Amino acid sequence: MRGVRAVLVVVATALALLVPAGPAVAGGTPDYPEFPYPSTTYQEPFRGQFHFSSQSGWMNDPNGLVFANGLYHFFYQHNPHGLEWDTMHWGHATSPDLVHWTQKPIALEPGVHPGTLFSGGGVVDKDNTSGLKTGVLDPIIVFSNTNGVSVFYSNDNGRTFQAYDRGRKQIEIPHESRDPNVVWDADRRQWVMVVWSNRGGNGADIYTSPDLLRWTFASRYAADWLFECPELFVLPLDGRPHWVLTSATGEYVVGAFDGTTFRTDRPQPKKMNLGTTYPGGSFYAAETFDGTPDGQVVQMAWQGGNRGSTWTGNATFPVTLGLAGSPDGPKVTRTPVAGLDSLRADSRTWRNATVTGTNNHFAGILADTYEITARFDLRGATAREFGFALHSRSDGTADSTVTYDRAAGTLYGRPFQPTGDEVSVRLLVDRGQLEIFSGDGLFSVADNVNFDSAAVSQGIRLFATDGQVRLKDAKFTRLSTSWGTAQSTLESTLAGPWHATAGSWSDVAGGKRGQTAGDSFYLSASTGGDAVYQGDLRLDTAQATGLTFRAGADGAGYTANIDAGGLVKLWRPGRDIAVYATPIVQGRSYHLKVQATGSRIQV
């Protein structure tokens, strides 16, 4: 392409409607995987810009979080056809870095996959212990159903899932039960599953397996606090592995697992997040990723309080979990993943400043999505309270205030223990989310806040009340949107950004589909030199569709296309360069390949 913009993907004429209108029902087998979402720029009011939310529809619990075949896969409980909880599907999104997410088609769909598709877990079977692997990709294996456990597996990196043994329950549980979650026990080279069940009360049933398919009941850990979505995983402390058992509320205990039984000498649970931990609250049903490339334990949870015009619910920003020693035993720490660095834009810093009720060091900053870190010195502090008013306005109001109250010993209204004579805070401020971290990750709060993004409401006020406090240092960093240029179902090595010149272009399970009354181009702004272009194309009711290259932003360039009149063409505006007659059938996919080297173009 020799320095000329290289654009790829479809040029179409008179295409049919993209998604037929109809009732909100699950698709049949021919329609799987389902992709029912309308287009969005992810710029709606209150839509998190670096917190994941479904392109549309309802989402709740994270399910089957895995790193597989080079991508993080985030599955989740999902109603794609409405904004409230209803017949559960498994939604699906992928990311290369835990920050930039791309919506994918439905992973598990009622009417296609048997059983009750409630919450569950997933693993990557890298060693093919199950024997289910059929290709070069590591299988993704997920677990769901209620009052027993069924197994589903994917050999195409999550594009489609098959029901193992026709969905028959591989574990039968004669009690109310749900939410299976699986972890690899490296010391004993076995898989371990925990399932919430009501055997006379709350608790987790523990099963073991050599192959993810044959499961043996091992033991039960009963506890009143352990309701729904249990998870068992390993975290190191002082060079030794410790097993952590959690519940949907974020409560947890730390102990040991001998291959059969989980035990702890501190049965009183601790809480890893101080948000509202009930279904629909700001932190619920957290789950960790299996198979992360660096071995870190990364967690995301459901935040149910966020909603907008087309979606309900979002996920917390992913954090890395750790353990820290304390007089009360090991405690879980939560730290935002390093991938947040990729969103950082302009920043400003302060050092050794006095904060009073009249001097706002953040005056003049207007921001919508950002990060603040700050350290305050309690020595000599006289202020009754101090902190940040976020999305503040000239009349003194603000959408949220993060306050440390010296007398009450609280931060954001939660019990807080300063580190020595210092109060540190780290704030992640998004359009519908606020996350607060302190104490090297020992203190964390996830909250949903409807921040007003209007310019008059984007102020930040650093304040102290009834006295003063010394600010050791602070840093403000603007955070860009994580919703990038990726296309949900278009698999391409051209990164974009993409734009349409006309018509309407929508995601479907097999890629992009266009609707237009004339010529319409869907173009990538990628550039390059000589290259090979290739792609799969299908005519529905259109006259022609093809690949366009060496073109400008309006689509004027070269196009190789298939024509319903029984032709393969190479043309540019105003002139057919070459024509080859061959039968072309509508509804059938054709693979076109173009090799452009200097003045030579081969189709």
Coordinates of C-alpha atoms in Angstrom, one line a residue:
M1 CA 0.0 0.0 0.0
R2 CA 3.1 2.2 0.1
G3 CA 2.1 4.8 2.6
V4 CA -1.5 5.0 1.4
R5 CA -4.3 4.2 4.0
A6 CA -5.0 0.5 3.9
V7 CA -8.7 -0.2 4.4
L8 CA -10.2 -3.7 4.7
V9 CA -13.7 -5.1 5.1
V10 CA -16.9 -5.0 3.3
V11 CA -18.3 -3.0 0.5
A12 CA -21.9 -3.8 0.0
T13 CA -25.0 -2.9 -2.0
A14 CA -28.7 -3.2 -1.0
L15 CA -28.1 -5.6 1.9
A16 CA -31.0 -7.0 3.9
L17 CA -31.9 -6.1 7.5
L18 CA -29.3 -7.2 9.9
V19 CA -31.2 -8.6 12.9
P20 CA -34.8 -9.7 12.3
A21 CA -37.3 -8.2 14.7
G22 CA -39.1 -10.6 17.0
P23 CA -39.8 -11.5 20.6
A24 CA -37.0 -11.7 23.2
V25 CA -36.4 -15.4 23.2
A26 CA -33.4 -17.7 23.2
G27 CA -32.0 -18.6 19.8
G28 CA -32.2 -22.1 18.4
T29 CA -29.2 -24.2 17.5
P30 CA -28.9 -22.7 14.0
D31 CA -28.7 -19.2 15.6
Y32 CA -26.0 -20.1 18.1
P33 CA -23.8 -18.3 19.1
E34 CA -26.3 -15.5 19.6
F35 CA -25.3 -11.8 19.1
P36 CA -28.3 -9.7 19.8
Y37 CA -26.7 -6.4 20.8
P38 CA -27.4 -3.0 19.3
S39 CA -24.4 -0.8 18.4
T40 CA -22.9 1.5 21.0
T41 CA -20.0 3.9 21.4
Y42 CA -19.9 3.1 25.1
Q43 CA -20.3 6.9 25.8
E44 CA -23.8 6.8 27.4
P45 CA -24.3 8.7 30.7
F46 CA -23.0 6.6 33.7
R47 CA -21.4 4.0 31.5
G48 CA -18.0 3.1 33.0
Q49 CA -15.1 4.0 30.8
F50 CA -12.7 1.6 32.4
H51 CA -15.1 -0.7 34.2
F52 CA -16.5 -3.5 32.1
S53 CA -20.3 -3.5 31.4
S54 CA -22.2 -5.6 28.9
Q55 CA -22.7 -4.0 25.5
S56 CA -26.4 -4.1 26.4
G57 CA -28.7 -6.1 28.7
W58 CA -28.5 -7.3 32.2
M59 CA -25.4 -8.7 33.8
N60 CA -24.7 -10.1 37.3
D61 CA -22.2 -12.7 38.6
P62 CA -18.8 -13.2 36.9
N63 CA -18.5 -16.8 35.7
G64 CA -15.7 -19.0 34.5
L65 CA -12.9 -16.4 34.4
V66 CA -9.9 -17.8 32.5
F67 CA -6.8 -16.8 30.6
A68 CA -6.8 -19.0 27.5
N69 CA -4.9 -19.0 24.2
G70 CA -3.5 -15.5 24.7
L71 CA -6.7 -13.8 25.9
Y72 CA -8.5 -13.2 29.2
H73 CA -12.1 -14.5 29.0
F74 CA -14.7 -12.9 31.2
F75 CA -18.0 -14.9 31.2
Y76 CA -20.9 -13.6 33.2
Q77 CA -24.6 -14.2 34.1
H78 CA -26.6 -12.4 31.5
N79 CA -30.0 -11.5 30.2
P80 CA -29.2 -10.1 26.7
H81 CA -32.9 -9.3 26.0
G82 CA -33.7 -7.0 28.9
L83 CA -32.5 -4.7 31.7
E84 CA -33.7 -6.9 34.6
W85 CA -32.8 -10.4 35.7
D86 CA -34.5 -13.1 33.5
T87 CA -33.6 -16.4 31.9
M88 CA -29.9 -16.7 32.4
H89 CA -27.4 -16.9 29.6
W90 CA -23.6 -16.8 29.9
G91 CA -22.3 -13.6 28.4
H92 CA -18.7 -13.4 27.1
A93 CA -16.1 -10.7 26.6
T94 CA -12.3 -11.0 26.0
S95 CA -9.3 -8.8 26.7
P96 CA -5.6 -9.0 26.0
D97 CA -4.7 -7.0 29.1
L98 CA -7.7 -7.1 31.6
V99 CA -8.4 -3.4 30.7
H100 CA -9.5 -3.2 27.1
W101 CA -12.6 -5.5 26.6
T102 CA -14.4 -6.7 23.5
Q103 CA -17.9 -8.0 23.6
K104 CA -18.3 -11.5 22.1
P105 CA -21.4 -13.5 21.3
I106 CA -23.4 -15.5 23.9
A107 CA -21.3 -18.4 25.3
L108 CA -24.0 -20.5 26.9
E109 CA -27.6 -20.2 25.7
P110 CA -30.8 -21.7 27.1
G111 CA -32.5 -23.8 24.5
V112 CA -29.1 -24.6 23.0
H113 CA -27.3 -25.8 26.1
P114 CA -29.1 -28.0 28.5
G115 CA -29.7 -27.4 32.2
T116 CA -30.0 -24.3 34.4
L117 CA -27.3 -22.0 33.2
F118 CA -26.7 -20.3 36.6
S119 CA -23.3 -19.2 38.0
G120 CA -20.3 -21.4 37.7
G121 CA -16.6 -21.5 37.2
G122 CA -14.1 -22.4 34.5
V123 CA -10.6 -23.7 33.9
V124 CA -8.1 -24.1 31.0
D125 CA -7.3 -27.8 30.6
K126 CA -3.7 -27.1 29.3
D127 CA -2.6 -30.8 29.9
N128 CA -5.8 -32.2 28.3
T129 CA -6.6 -34.2 31.5
S130 CA -10.2 -34.4 30.2
G131 CA -9.2 -35.8 26.8
L132 CA -11.7 -33.3 25.3
K133 CA -9.1 -31.4 23.2
T134 CA -9.6 -31.8 19.5
G135 CA -7.3 -29.1 17.9
V136 CA -4.3 -27.0 18.7
L137 CA -6.1 -24.7 21.2
D138 CA -6.2 -25.4 24.9
P139 CA -9.8 -26.4 25.9
I140 CA -11.8 -24.0 28.0
I141 CA -14.0 -26.1 30.4
V142 CA -16.8 -24.5 32.4
F143 CA -19.3 -25.8 35.0
S144 CA -22.9 -24.8 35.6
N145 CA -26.4 -26.1 36.6
T146 CA -28.2 -26.4 39.8
N147 CA -28.8 -29.3 42.3
G148 CA -25.9 -30.9 40.4
V149 CA -23.1 -30.0 38.0
S150 CA -22.9 -30.2 34.2
V151 CA -19.8 -29.7 32.1
F152 CA -19.4 -27.6 28.9
Y153 CA -16.3 -27.3 26.8
S154 CA -14.9 -25.2 24.0
N155 CA -12.1 -26.1 21.6
D156 CA -12.3 -22.8 19.6
N157 CA -11.2 -20.4 22.4
G158 CA -14.7 -19.7 23.6
R159 CA -16.5 -19.1 20.3
T160 CA -18.8 -22.0 20.8
F161 CA -19.4 -24.5 23.7
Q162 CA -20.4 -28.1 23.6
A163 CA -22.3 -29.9 26.4
Y164 CA -20.3 -32.9 27.6
D165 CA -22.4 -36.1 27.8
R166 CA -25.4 -34.2 26.4
G167 CA -25.4 -32.0 29.5
R168 CA -26.1 -34.9 31.9
K169 CA -25.1 -33.9 35.5
Q170 CA -21.7 -35.3 36.3
I171 CA -22.4 -34.6 40.0
E172 CA -25.8 -35.3 41.4
I173 CA -26.5 -33.3 44.6
P174 CA -29.8 -34.2 46.4
H175 CA -30.0 -30.7 48.0
E176 CA -30.4 -27.2 46.8
S177 CA -27.1 -26.3 45.3
R178 CA -25.4 -24.1 42.7
D179 CA -22.3 -22.1 41.8
P180 CA -19.6 -24.8 41.1
N181 CA -16.0 -23.4 41.0
V182 CA -12.9 -25.4 40.2
V183 CA -9.2 -25.0 41.0
W184 CA -6.0 -27.0 40.2
D185 CA -4.4 -28.6 43.3
A186 CA -0.7 -28.7 42.1
D187 CA 0.7 -30.6 45.1
R188 CA -1.6 -33.6 44.5
R189 CA -2.1 -33.1 40.8
Q190 CA -5.9 -33.1 41.0
W191 CA -8.8 -30.8 40.3
V192 CA -10.8 -29.5 43.2
M193 CA -14.4 -28.2 43.0
V194 CA -16.4 -26.3 45.6
V195 CA -20.2 -26.0 45.3
W196 CA -22.6 -24.1 47.5
S197 CA -25.2 -26.4 48.9
N198 CA -27.8 -26.3 51.6
R199 CA -27.3 -29.6 53.5
G200 CA -29.1 -28.3 56.6
G201 CA -27.4 -24.9 56.3
N202 CA -24.9 -22.9 54.3
G203 CA -21.6 -24.4 53.3
A204 CA -19.4 -25.7 50.5
D205 CA -19.3 -29.2 49.2
I206 CA -15.8 -30.2 48.1
Y207 CA -15.1 -32.7 45.2
T208 CA -11.9 -33.9 43.6
S209 CA -11.2 -35.2 40.1
P210 CA -8.3 -36.4 38.0
D211 CA -9.8 -35.3 34.7
L212 CA -12.6 -32.7 35.2
L213 CA -15.2 -35.3 34.3
R214 CA -15.2 -37.9 37.1
W215 CA -15.8 -36.3 40.5
T216 CA -15.6 -37.8 44.0
F217 CA -17.2 -36.2 47.1
A218 CA -14.3 -35.4 49.5
S219 CA -15.7 -33.3 52.3
R220 CA -17.9 -30.4 53.3
Y221 CA -17.1 -27.0 55.0
A222 CA -20.2 -25.8 56.8
A223 CA -20.5 -22.1 57.9
D224 CA -23.4 -19.8 58.3
W225 CA -21.6 -17.0 56.4
L226 CA -20.8 -19.1 53.4
F227 CA -23.8 -18.4 51.1
E228 CA -23.5 -18.7 47.3
C229 CA -20.6 -18.5 44.9
P230 CA -17.8 -20.2 47.0
E231 CA -14.3 -20.1 45.7
L232 CA -11.1 -21.8 46.8
F233 CA -7.7 -20.6 45.7
V234 CA -4.1 -20.4 46.8
L235 CA -2.1 -17.3 47.8
P236 CA 1.5 -17.2 49.0
L237 CA 2.7 -15.6 52.3
D238 CA 6.2 -15.8 53.6
G239 CA 7.1 -18.4 50.9
R240 CA 4.3 -20.8 51.9
P241 CA 1.0 -21.4 50.1
H242 CA -2.2 -20.7 51.9
W243 CA -5.6 -21.7 50.8
V244 CA -8.4 -19.1 50.8
L245 CA -12.1 -20.0 50.9
T246 CA -14.5 -17.1 49.9
S247 CA -18.2 -16.5 49.6
A248 CA -20.4 -14.3 47.4
T249 CA -20.3 -11.5 50.0
G250 CA -16.5 -11.3 49.9
E251 CA -16.1 -12.9 53.3
Y252 CA -13.2 -15.3 53.6
V253 CA -11.1 -17.5 55.8
V254 CA -7.5 -18.6 55.3
G255 CA -6.4 -22.1 56.0
A256 CA -4.9 -25.3 54.6
F257 CA -6.2 -28.0 52.3
D258 CA -4.8 -31.6 52.5
G259 CA -6.3 -32.8 49.2
T260 CA -9.6 -33.8 50.9
T261 CA -10.5 -31.4 53.6
F262 CA -10.2 -27.6 54.1
R263 CA -9.4 -26.5 57.6
T264 CA -8.7 -23.2 59.3
D265 CA -7.8 -22.3 62.9
R266 CA -9.5 -18.8 62.5
P267 CA -13.1 -19.7 61.5
Q268 CA -14.4 -16.1 62.0
P269 CA -14.5 -14.7 58.4
K270 CA -12.9 -11.4 57.4
K271 CA -14.2 -9.2 54.6
M272 CA -12.0 -8.3 51.6
N273 CA -14.1 -5.4 50.4
L274 CA -16.3 -3.0 52.4
G275 CA -18.8 -2.1 49.6
T276 CA -22.4 -3.2 49.9
T277 CA -22.1 -7.0 49.7
Y278 CA -25.6 -8.2 48.8
P279 CA -27.0 -9.3 45.4
G280 CA -27.3 -6.1 43.4
G281 CA -24.9 -4.2 45.8
S282 CA -21.6 -2.8 44.9
F283 CA -19.4 -6.0 45.5
Y284 CA -20.8 -9.5 45.1
A285 CA -20.0 -12.9 43.6
A286 CA -16.3 -12.1 43.0
E287 CA -14.3 -14.7 41.0
T288 CA -10.6 -15.1 40.1
F289 CA -9.0 -15.9 36.8
D290 CA -7.6 -19.4 36.1
G291 CA -4.4 -19.8 34.2
T292 CA -3.0 -16.3 34.3
P293 CA 0.3 -16.0 32.5
D294 CA 2.2 -14.6 35.5
G295 CA 0.6 -16.8 38.1
Q296 CA -1.0 -13.9 39.8
V297 CA -4.5 -14.3 41.3
V298 CA -6.7 -11.6 39.6
Q299 CA -10.2 -10.9 40.8
M300 CA -13.4 -9.2 39.4
A301 CA -16.8 -8.8 41.1
W302 CA -20.3 -7.8 40.2
Q303 CA -21.5 -4.3 40.8
G304 CA -25.2 -4.3 40.5
G305 CA -25.9 -0.6 41.2
N306 CA -24.9 0.7 37.8
R307 CA -27.5 1.1 35.1
G308 CA -28.1 3.1 32.0
S309 CA -30.4 3.3 29.0
T310 CA -29.3 0.0 27.5
W311 CA -27.5 -2.0 30.2
T312 CA -27.7 -2.9 33.9
G313 CA -24.7 -3.9 36.1
N314 CA -20.9 -3.7 35.7
A315 CA -17.8 -5.4 36.9
T316 CA -15.3 -4.0 39.4
F317 CA -11.9 -3.1 38.0
P318 CA -9.7 -6.2 38.1
V319 CA -7.3 -6.4 41.1
T320 CA -4.4 -8.6 42.0
L321 CA -4.9 -10.5 45.3
G322 CA -2.2 -11.1 47.9
L323 CA -1.8 -12.0 51.6
A324 CA -0.4 -9.9 54.4
G325 CA 0.4 -11.0 57.9
S326 CA -1.4 -9.4 60.9
P327 CA -1.9 -10.2 64.6
D328 CA -5.4 -11.4 63.5
G329 CA -3.9 -13.8 61.0
P330 CA -3.3 -13.5 57.2
K331 CA -5.5 -10.9 55.4
V332 CA -6.3 -10.6 51.7
T333 CA -4.9 -7.5 49.9
R334 CA -6.4 -6.1 46.7
T335 CA -4.4 -4.0 44.3
P336 CA -5.6 -2.7 40.8
V337 CA -3.8 -4.5 38.0
A338 CA -0.8 -2.8 36.4
G339 CA -2.7 -2.6 33.0
L340 CA -4.3 0.6 34.4
D341 CA -1.1 2.3 33.3
S342 CA -2.2 2.0 29.6
L343 CA -5.0 4.5 30.3
R344 CA -3.0 7.1 32.1
A345 CA -2.9 10.5 30.3
D346 CA -1.9 13.9 31.7
S347 CA -1.1 14.2 35.4
R348 CA -0.2 16.8 38.1
T349 CA 1.6 16.3 41.4
W350 CA 1.7 18.2 44.8
R351 CA 4.2 17.8 47.7
N352 CA 4.3 19.1 51.3
A353 CA 1.2 21.3 51.1
T354 CA -1.1 22.4 53.9
V355 CA -4.8 21.7 53.5
T356 CA -7.4 23.9 55.1
G357 CA -11.0 24.8 54.5
T358 CA -10.1 27.7 52.2
N359 CA -7.3 26.5 50.0
N360 CA -8.2 23.9 47.4
H361 CA -5.1 22.7 45.7
F362 CA -7.1 20.9 43.0
A363 CA -8.9 24.1 42.0
G364 CA -9.0 24.5 38.2
I365 CA -8.9 20.8 37.4
L366 CA -12.0 19.5 35.5
A367 CA -12.1 15.7 35.0
D368 CA -14.5 13.0 34.3
T369 CA -12.5 9.7 34.7
Y370 CA -9.3 9.8 36.7
E371 CA -7.1 8.4 39.5
I372 CA -6.0 10.2 42.6
T373 CA -3.3 9.1 45.1
A374 CA -2.6 11.0 48.2
R375 CA -0.8 10.7 51.6
F376 CA -1.7 12.8 54.6
D377 CA 0.4 13.3 57.7
L378 CA -1.6 12.9 61.0
R379 CA 1.2 14.4 63.1
G380 CA 0.1 17.9 64.0
A381 CA -3.3 17.6 62.2
T382 CA -6.0 19.6 63.8
A383 CA -8.8 19.1 61.1
R384 CA -11.8 17.1 62.3
E385 CA -12.0 15.5 58.9
F386 CA -10.4 15.9 55.5
G387 CA -10.6 14.3 52.0
F388 CA -11.8 14.8 48.5
A389 CA -15.1 16.0 47.1
L390 CA -15.5 14.4 43.7
H391 CA -17.4 15.9 40.7
S392 CA -17.9 19.0 42.7
R393 CA -19.7 22.2 41.7
S394 CA -19.4 25.8 42.4
D395 CA -22.3 25.7 44.8
G396 CA -20.4 23.4 47.1
T397 CA -22.2 20.2 46.2
A398 CA -20.5 17.1 44.9
D399 CA -21.6 13.7 43.6
S400 CA -19.4 11.8 46.2
T401 CA -17.1 12.7 49.1
V402 CA -14.3 10.5 50.3
T403 CA -13.7 11.7 53.9
Y404 CA -11.3 10.5 56.7
D405 CA -13.0 11.3 60.1
R406 CA -10.3 11.5 62.7
A407 CA -12.6 11.1 65.7
A408 CA -14.6 8.3 64.3
G409 CA -11.6 6.5 62.8
T410 CA -13.5 6.0 59.5
L411 CA -12.7 6.4 55.8
Y412 CA -15.7 6.8 53.5
G413 CA -17.8 5.8 56.6
R414 CA -15.9 2.5 57.0
P415 CA -13.7 1.5 59.9
F416 CA -10.1 2.4 59.0
Q417 CA -6.8 1.9 60.7
P418 CA -4.1 4.4 59.6
T419 CA -0.6 3.1 58.8
G420 CA 1.4 4.8 61.6
D421 CA 0.8 8.5 61.4
E422 CA -0.2 8.4 57.8
V423 CA -3.5 8.2 55.9
S424 CA -3.1 7.1 52.3
V425 CA -5.8 6.9 49.7
R426 CA -6.0 5.7 46.1
L427 CA -9.2 6.6 44.2
L428 CA -10.4 5.3 40.9
V429 CA -13.2 7.6 39.6
D430 CA -15.3 6.4 36.7
R431 CA -18.6 7.6 35.3
G432 CA -20.7 5.2 37.4
Q433 CA -18.1 3.7 39.7
L434 CA -15.8 4.7 42.6
E435 CA -13.2 2.4 44.0
I436 CA -11.1 3.3 47.1
F437 CA -7.9 1.6 48.2
S438 CA -5.6 2.1 51.1
G439 CA -3.2 0.4 53.5
D440 CA -1.3 -1.5 50.7
G441 CA -4.6 -3.0 49.6
L442 CA -5.8 -4.1 53.0
F443 CA -8.6 -1.5 52.8
S444 CA -10.9 -1.5 49.7
V445 CA -14.4 -0.2 48.9
A446 CA -16.2 -0.6 45.6
D447 CA -19.2 1.7 45.1
N448 CA -21.6 2.7 42.4
V449 CA -22.0 6.5 42.0
N450 CA -23.8 8.2 39.2
F451 CA -21.3 10.9 38.4
D452 CA -22.5 13.9 36.5
S453 CA -20.2 14.2 33.5
A454 CA -21.3 17.8 32.6
A455 CA -18.3 20.2 32.6
V456 CA -19.8 22.3 35.4
S457 CA -19.8 19.1 37.6
Q458 CA -16.3 17.9 37.0
G459 CA -14.5 19.8 39.7
I460 CA -12.3 18.2 42.5
R461 CA -12.1 19.8 45.9
L462 CA -9.4 18.8 48.4
F463 CA -10.6 20.0 51.8
A464 CA -10.1 20.0 55.5
T465 CA -12.8 20.8 58.1
D466 CA -12.3 22.7 61.4
G467 CA -8.5 22.8 61.2
Q468 CA -5.7 21.8 58.9
V469 CA -3.7 18.7 57.8
R470 CA -0.4 18.4 56.0
L471 CA -0.5 16.7 52.5
K472 CA 2.7 14.8 52.1
D473 CA 2.1 14.2 48.4
A474 CA -0.7 13.7 45.9
K475 CA -1.0 12.9 42.2
F476 CA -3.9 13.4 39.9
T477 CA -3.9 11.4 36.7
R478 CA -6.6 11.6 33.9
L479 CA -7.7 8.1 32.7
S480 CA -8.7 7.6 29.1
T481 CA -11.5 5.3 28.0
S482 CA -10.6 1.6 27.8
W483 CA -13.3 1.0 25.1
G484 CA -11.0 0.8 22.1
T485 CA -11.1 0.1 18.4
A486 CA -11.7 -3.6 18.6
Q487 CA -14.7 -5.0 16.8
S488 CA -16.8 -7.6 18.7
T489 CA -17.0 -10.3 16.1
L490 CA -14.8 -9.1 13.3
E491 CA -11.5 -11.1 13.5
S492 CA -8.9 -9.1 11.8
T493 CA -5.2 -8.1 12.1
L494 CA -6.2 -4.5 11.3
A495 CA -6.7 -2.7 14.6
G496 CA -8.6 0.3 13.4
P497 CA -10.1 2.7 14.3
W498 CA -13.0 1.7 12.1
H499 CA -15.7 3.8 10.6
A500 CA -18.6 3.4 8.2
T501 CA -19.0 5.6 5.2
A502 CA -22.8 4.9 4.8
G503 CA -25.4 2.4 5.7
S504 CA -25.8 0.6 9.0
W505 CA -23.2 -1.9 10.2
S506 CA -23.9 -4.3 13.1
D507 CA -22.2 -7.2 14.9
V508 CA -23.4 -10.7 14.2
A509 CA -21.9 -13.9 15.4
G510 CA -19.9 -14.3 12.1
G511 CA -18.5 -10.8 11.8
K512 CA -20.1 -7.6 10.5
R513 CA -23.2 -7.2 8.5
G514 CA -24.3 -4.1 6.6
Q515 CA -27.6 -2.6 5.5
T516 CA -27.5 0.0 2.7
A517 CA -29.4 1.2 -0.3
G518 CA -26.2 2.0 -2.2
D519 CA -22.5 1.6 -1.8
S520 CA -21.3 1.4 1.8
F521 CA -17.8 0.8 3.1
Y522 CA -16.7 -0.3 6.6
L523 CA -13.1 0.9 6.8
S524 CA -10.1 0.5 9.0
A525 CA -7.6 3.4 9.3
S526 CA -4.7 1.0 9.4
T527 CA -1.8 1.9 7.0
G528 CA 0.9 -0.2 5.5
G529 CA 3.0 -1.0 2.5
D530 CA 2.7 -3.9 0.1
A531 CA 0.6 -6.6 1.7
V532 CA -1.8 -9.6 1.4
Y533 CA -5.4 -9.0 2.2
Q534 CA -7.9 -11.9 2.7
G535 CA -11.3 -12.4 4.2
D536 CA -14.4 -14.4 4.2
L537 CA -17.5 -12.8 2.7
R538 CA -21.1 -13.8 2.1
L539 CA -23.9 -12.3 0.1
D540 CA -27.4 -12.3 1.6
T541 CA -29.6 -10.1 -0.5
A542 CA -26.9 -7.8 -1.7
Q543 CA -25.7 -7.4 -5.2
A544 CA -22.0 -7.5 -4.3
T545 CA -19.6 -7.6 -1.3
G546 CA -15.8 -7.5 -1.2
L547 CA -12.5 -6.3 0.2
T548 CA -11.4 -2.7 -0.3
F549 CA -7.8 -1.5 -0.1
R550 CA -5.4 1.3 -1.1
A551 CA -8.3 3.6 -0.3
G552 CA -9.1 6.9 1.4
A553 CA -11.4 7.6 4.2
D554 CA -14.4 7.7 1.8
G555 CA -13.7 4.2 0.5
A556 CA -12.4 5.4 -2.9
G557 CA -9.7 2.9 -3.9
Y558 CA -9.4 -0.6 -5.2
T559 CA -12.1 -3.3 -4.4
A560 CA -12.1 -7.0 -5.1
N561 CA -15.6 -8.4 -4.8
I562 CA -18.0 -11.2 -5.6
D563 CA -21.1 -10.2 -7.5
A564 CA -24.4 -12.0 -7.5
G565 CA -24.4 -11.9 -11.3
G566 CA -21.7 -14.6 -11.3
L567 CA -18.6 -12.5 -11.3
V568 CA -15.4 -11.8 -9.4
K569 CA -14.3 -8.3 -10.0
L570 CA -11.3 -6.0 -9.4
W571 CA -12.4 -2.4 -9.8
R572 CA -11.9 1.1 -8.7
P573 CA -14.4 4.0 -9.0
G574 CA -15.4 4.5 -12.6
R575 CA -13.5 1.5 -14.1
D576 CA -13.6 -2.3 -14.0
I577 CA -9.9 -3.5 -14.1
A578 CA -10.6 -7.2 -14.4
V579 CA -13.6 -9.5 -14.4
Y580 CA -13.8 -13.3 -14.0
A581 CA -17.0 -15.2 -14.6
T582 CA -17.8 -17.9 -12.0
P583 CA -21.0 -19.0 -10.2
I584 CA -21.8 -17.0 -7.0
V585 CA -24.5 -18.3 -4.7
Q586 CA -26.1 -16.0 -2.2
G587 CA -26.0 -17.4 1.4
R588 CA -22.7 -19.1 0.8
S589 CA -19.3 -17.9 2.2
Y590 CA -16.4 -17.2 -0.2
H591 CA -12.8 -16.6 0.7
L592 CA -11.1 -13.7 -1.2
K593 CA -7.4 -13.1 -1.2
V594 CA -5.7 -10.1 -2.7
Q595 CA -1.9 -9.7 -3.0
A596 CA -0.8 -6.2 -3.8
T597 CA 2.9 -5.6 -4.6
G598 CA 3.7 -2.3 -6.3
S599 CA 1.6 -1.9 -9.4
R600 CA 0.8 -5.7 -9.5
I601 CA -2.5 -6.7 -7.9
Q602 CA -3.4 -10.4 -7.8
V603 CA -6.9 -11.6 -6.8

